[in-house]
Short mmCIF file of C-alpha atoms in Angstrom, two decimals:
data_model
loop_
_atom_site.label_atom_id
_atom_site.label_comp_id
_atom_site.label_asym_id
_atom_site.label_seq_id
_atom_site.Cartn_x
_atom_site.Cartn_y
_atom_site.Cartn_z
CA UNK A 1006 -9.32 51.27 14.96
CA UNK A 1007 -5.87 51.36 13.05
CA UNK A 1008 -2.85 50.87 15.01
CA UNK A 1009 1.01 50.55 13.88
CA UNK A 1010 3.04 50.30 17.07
CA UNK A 1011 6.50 50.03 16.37
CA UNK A 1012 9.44 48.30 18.80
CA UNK A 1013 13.17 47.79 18.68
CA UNK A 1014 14.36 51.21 18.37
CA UNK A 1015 17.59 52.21 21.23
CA UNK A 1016 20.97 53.18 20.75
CA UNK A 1017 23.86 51.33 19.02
CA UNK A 1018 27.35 51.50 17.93
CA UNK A 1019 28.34 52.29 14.56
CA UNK A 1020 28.25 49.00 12.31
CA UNK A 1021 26.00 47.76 14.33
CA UNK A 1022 22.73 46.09 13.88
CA UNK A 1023 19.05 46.26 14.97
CA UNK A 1024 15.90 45.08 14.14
CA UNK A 1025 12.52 47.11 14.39
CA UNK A 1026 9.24 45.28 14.32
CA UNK A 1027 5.63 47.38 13.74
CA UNK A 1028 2.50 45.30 15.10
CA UNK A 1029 -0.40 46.12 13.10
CA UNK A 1030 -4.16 45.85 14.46
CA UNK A 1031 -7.16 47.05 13.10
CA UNK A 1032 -7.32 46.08 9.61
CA UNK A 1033 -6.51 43.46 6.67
CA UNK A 1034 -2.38 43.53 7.01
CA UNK A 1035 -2.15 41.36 3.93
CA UNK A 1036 -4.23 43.69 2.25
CA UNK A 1037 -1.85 46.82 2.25
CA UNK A 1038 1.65 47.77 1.28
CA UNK A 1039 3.54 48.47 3.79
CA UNK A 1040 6.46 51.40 4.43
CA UNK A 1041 9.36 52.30 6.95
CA UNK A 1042 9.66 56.13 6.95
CA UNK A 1043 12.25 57.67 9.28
CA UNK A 1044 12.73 61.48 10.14
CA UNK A 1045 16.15 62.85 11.52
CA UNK A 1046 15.13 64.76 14.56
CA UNK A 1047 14.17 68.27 13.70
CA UNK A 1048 14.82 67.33 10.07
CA UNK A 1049 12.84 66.25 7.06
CA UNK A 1050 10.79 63.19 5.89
CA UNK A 1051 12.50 60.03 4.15
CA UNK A 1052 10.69 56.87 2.97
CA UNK A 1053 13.54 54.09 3.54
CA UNK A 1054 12.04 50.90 2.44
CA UNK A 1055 8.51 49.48 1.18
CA UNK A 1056 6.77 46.16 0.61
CA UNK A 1057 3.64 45.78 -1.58
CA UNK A 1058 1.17 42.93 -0.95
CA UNK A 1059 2.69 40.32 -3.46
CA UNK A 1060 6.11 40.94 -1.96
CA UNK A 1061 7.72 43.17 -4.18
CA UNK A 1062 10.08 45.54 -2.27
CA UNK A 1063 12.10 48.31 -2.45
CA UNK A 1064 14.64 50.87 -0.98
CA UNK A 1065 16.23 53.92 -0.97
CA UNK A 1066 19.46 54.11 -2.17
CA UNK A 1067 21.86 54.74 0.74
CA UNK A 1068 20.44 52.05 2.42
CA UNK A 1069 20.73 49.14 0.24
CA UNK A 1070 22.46 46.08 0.93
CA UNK A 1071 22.26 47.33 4.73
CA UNK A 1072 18.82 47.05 5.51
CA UNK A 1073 16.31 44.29 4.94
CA UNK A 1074 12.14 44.84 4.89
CA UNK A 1075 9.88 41.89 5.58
CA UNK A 1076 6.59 41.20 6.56
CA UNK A 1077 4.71 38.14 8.52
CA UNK A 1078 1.07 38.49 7.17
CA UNK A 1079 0.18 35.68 10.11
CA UNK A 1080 1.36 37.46 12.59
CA UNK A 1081 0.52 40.96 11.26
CA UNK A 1082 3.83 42.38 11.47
CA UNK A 1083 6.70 44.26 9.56
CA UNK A 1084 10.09 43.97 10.06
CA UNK A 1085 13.12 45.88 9.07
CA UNK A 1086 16.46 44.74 10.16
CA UNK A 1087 19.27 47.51 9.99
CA UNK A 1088 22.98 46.01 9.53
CA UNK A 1089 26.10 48.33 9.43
CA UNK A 1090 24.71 51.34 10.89
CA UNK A 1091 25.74 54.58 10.40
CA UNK A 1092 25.71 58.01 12.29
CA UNK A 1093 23.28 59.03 9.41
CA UNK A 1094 21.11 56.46 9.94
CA UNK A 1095 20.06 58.36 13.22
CA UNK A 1096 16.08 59.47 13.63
CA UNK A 1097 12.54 58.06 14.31
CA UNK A 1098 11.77 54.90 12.03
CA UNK A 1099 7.41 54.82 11.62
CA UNK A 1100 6.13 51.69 10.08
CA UNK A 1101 3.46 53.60 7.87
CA UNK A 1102 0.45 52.11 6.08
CA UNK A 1103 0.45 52.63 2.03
CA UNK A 1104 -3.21 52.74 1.32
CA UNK A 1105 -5.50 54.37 -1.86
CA UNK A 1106 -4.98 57.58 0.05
CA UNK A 1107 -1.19 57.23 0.55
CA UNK A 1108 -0.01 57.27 3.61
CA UNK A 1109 -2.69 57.12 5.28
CA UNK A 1110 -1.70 55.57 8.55
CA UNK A 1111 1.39 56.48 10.49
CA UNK A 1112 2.79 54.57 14.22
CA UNK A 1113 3.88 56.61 17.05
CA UNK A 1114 7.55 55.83 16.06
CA UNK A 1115 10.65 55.24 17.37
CA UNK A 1116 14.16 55.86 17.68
CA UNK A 1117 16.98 54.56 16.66
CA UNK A 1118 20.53 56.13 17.87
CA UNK A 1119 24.05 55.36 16.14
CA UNK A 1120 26.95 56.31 17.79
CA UNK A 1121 29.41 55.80 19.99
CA UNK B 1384 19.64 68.05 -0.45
CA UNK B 1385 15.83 66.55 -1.53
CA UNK B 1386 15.25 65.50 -4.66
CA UNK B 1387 11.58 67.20 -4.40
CA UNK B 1388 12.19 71.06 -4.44
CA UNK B 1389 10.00 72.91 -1.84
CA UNK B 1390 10.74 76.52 0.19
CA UNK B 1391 12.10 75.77 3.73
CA UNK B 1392 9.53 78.52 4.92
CA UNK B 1393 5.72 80.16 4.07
CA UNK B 1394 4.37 82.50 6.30
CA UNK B 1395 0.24 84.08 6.63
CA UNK B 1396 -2.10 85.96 8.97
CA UNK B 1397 -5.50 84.00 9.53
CA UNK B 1398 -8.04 84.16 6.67
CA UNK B 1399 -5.29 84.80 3.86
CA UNK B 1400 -4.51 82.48 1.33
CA UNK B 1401 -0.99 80.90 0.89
CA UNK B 1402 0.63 78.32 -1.80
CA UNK B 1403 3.26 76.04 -0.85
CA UNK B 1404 5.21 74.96 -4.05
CA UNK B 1405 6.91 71.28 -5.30
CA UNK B 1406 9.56 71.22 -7.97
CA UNK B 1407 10.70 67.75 -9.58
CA UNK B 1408 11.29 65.97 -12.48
CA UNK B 1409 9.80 63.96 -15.50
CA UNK B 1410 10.67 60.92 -13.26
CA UNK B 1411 8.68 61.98 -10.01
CA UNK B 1412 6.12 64.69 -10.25
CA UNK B 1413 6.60 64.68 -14.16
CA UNK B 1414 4.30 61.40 -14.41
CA UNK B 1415 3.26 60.33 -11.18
CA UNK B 1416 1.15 61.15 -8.66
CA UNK B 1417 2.06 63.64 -6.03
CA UNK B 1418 0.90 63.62 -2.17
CA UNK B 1419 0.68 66.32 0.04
CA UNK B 1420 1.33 65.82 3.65
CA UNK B 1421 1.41 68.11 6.89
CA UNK B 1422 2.97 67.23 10.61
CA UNK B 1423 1.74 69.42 13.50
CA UNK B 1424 4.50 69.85 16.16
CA UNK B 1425 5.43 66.38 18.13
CA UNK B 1426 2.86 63.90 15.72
CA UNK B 1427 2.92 62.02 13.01
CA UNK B 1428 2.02 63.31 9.61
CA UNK B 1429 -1.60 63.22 7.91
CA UNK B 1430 -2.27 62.99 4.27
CA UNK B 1431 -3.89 66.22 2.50
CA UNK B 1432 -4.15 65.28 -0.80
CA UNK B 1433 -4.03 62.56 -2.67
CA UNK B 1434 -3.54 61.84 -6.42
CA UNK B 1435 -2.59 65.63 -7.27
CA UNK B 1436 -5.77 67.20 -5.97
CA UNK B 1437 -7.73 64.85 -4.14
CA UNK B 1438 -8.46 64.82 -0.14
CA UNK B 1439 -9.38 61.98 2.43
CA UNK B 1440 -12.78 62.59 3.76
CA UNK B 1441 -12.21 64.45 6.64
CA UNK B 1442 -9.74 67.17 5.22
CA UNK B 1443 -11.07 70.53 4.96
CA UNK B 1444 -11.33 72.16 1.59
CA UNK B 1445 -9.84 75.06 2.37
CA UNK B 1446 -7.18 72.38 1.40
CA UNK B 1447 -6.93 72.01 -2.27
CA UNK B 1448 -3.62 70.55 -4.94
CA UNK B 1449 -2.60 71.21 -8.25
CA UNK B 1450 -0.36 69.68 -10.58
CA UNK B 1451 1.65 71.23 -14.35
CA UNK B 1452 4.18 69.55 -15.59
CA UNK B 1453 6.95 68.84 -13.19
CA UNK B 1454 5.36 70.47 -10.36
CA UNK B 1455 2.94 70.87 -7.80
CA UNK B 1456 0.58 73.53 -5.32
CA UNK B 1457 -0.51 72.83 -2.26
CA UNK B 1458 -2.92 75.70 -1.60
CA UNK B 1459 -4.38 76.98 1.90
CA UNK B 1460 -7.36 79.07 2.00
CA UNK B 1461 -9.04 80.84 4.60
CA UNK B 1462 -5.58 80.32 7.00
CA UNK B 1463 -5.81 79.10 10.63
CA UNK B 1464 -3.74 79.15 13.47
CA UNK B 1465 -3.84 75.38 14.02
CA UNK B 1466 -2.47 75.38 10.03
CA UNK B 1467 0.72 76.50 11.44
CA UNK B 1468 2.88 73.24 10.74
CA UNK B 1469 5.32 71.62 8.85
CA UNK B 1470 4.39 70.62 4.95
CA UNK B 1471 5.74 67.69 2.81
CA UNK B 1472 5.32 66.65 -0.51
CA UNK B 1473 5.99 63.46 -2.12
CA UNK B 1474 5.71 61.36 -5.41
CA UNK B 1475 7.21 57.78 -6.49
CA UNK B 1476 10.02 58.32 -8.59
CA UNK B 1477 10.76 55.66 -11.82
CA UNK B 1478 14.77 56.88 -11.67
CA UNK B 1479 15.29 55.92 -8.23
CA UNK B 1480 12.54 53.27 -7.92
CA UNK B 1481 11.34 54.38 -4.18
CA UNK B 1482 9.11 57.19 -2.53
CA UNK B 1483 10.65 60.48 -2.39
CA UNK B 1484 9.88 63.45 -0.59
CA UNK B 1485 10.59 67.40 -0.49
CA UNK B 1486 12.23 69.08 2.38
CA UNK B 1487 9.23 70.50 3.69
CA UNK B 1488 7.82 73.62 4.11
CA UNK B 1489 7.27 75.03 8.05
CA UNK B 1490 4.08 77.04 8.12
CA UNK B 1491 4.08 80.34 10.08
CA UNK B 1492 0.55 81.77 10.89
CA UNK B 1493 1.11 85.02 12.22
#
């Protein structure tokens, strides 16, 4: 069975940092792409930042230079650590599977709080 | 605002038929693929469709997509009250390089 279980979320001052992990059990992690999604509470979908399979990775504008997406394929986990926060940077962060389907797998989630 | 265009709100009474729309671009839904998603109250959302029209096994086909030009259809057939939820569309966009979504579309089954 496919699990994402995500970790780190809490609350923290503006301009300040944290780092959510996803642990990833059930399948081939080296084999997928990989996403951080996050959704303002009571508010819309927005993808923040992916990595593919040969590393490539990308992010959504407001949050470049800020955030940083990695992966540890030996440890079958994803990373994204969050620097300068911002009050907009509050909502639930999934770590979301990218697979022929899209996204076809999605963790529980969890929240991150900035302010102060 | 989104930079996928979709109506904050579609209503139906079970067994009607409704169509939940996607505007874009040439950059998003213009040449890519679009994805349909839907989020019941308090989960995580499930994929729909797939590569304009396609669905996951397990997806009803009461569920079906379209795709002309820069936009898409997500159409629901034979409506159900467990259909009452909250809609998304998406697409990869070459402007922005990244994943974008609409706003979403909450589902009212009357």
């Amino acid at each position: 069975e496919v699990q994402l279980v995500e970790s780190g979320g809490g609350l923290v001052q503006p301009g300040g940092s944290l780092r959510l992990s996803c642990a990833a059990s059930g399948f081939t992690f080296s084999s997928y792409d990989m996403h951080w999604i996050r959704q303002p509470t009571g508010k819309g979908l927005e993808w923040v930042s992916g990595i593919s399979t040969a590393g490539e990775i990308y992010y959504r504008g407001s949050v470049k230079g800020r955030f940083t997406i990695s992966r540890e394929n030996a440890k079958n986990s994803l990373y994204l650590q969050m620097n300068s926060l911002r009050a907009g940077d509050t909502a639930f962060y999934y770590c979301v599977r990218g697979g022929d389907t899209g996204y076809d797998y999605w963790g529980q989630g969890t929240l991150v709080t900035v302010s102060s | 605002q989104s930079v996928l265009t979709q109506p904050p709100s579609a209503s139906g009474t079970p067994g009607q038929r409704v169509t939940i729309s996607c505007s874009g671009s040439s950059s998003n839904i213009g040449s890519k693929y679009v994805y349909w998603y839907q989020q019941l109250p308090g989960t995580a959302p499930k994929v729909l469709i797939y590569n304009n029209d396609q669905r996951p096994s397990g997806v009803p086909d009461r569920f079906s997509g379209s795709k002309s030009g820069t936009s898409a259809s997500l159409a629901i057939s034979g409506l159900r009250s467990e259909d009452d939820a909250d809609y998304y569309c998406s697409a990869w966009d070459d402007s922005l390089s990244g994943w974008v979504f609409g706003g979403g579309t909450k589902l009212t089954v009357l």
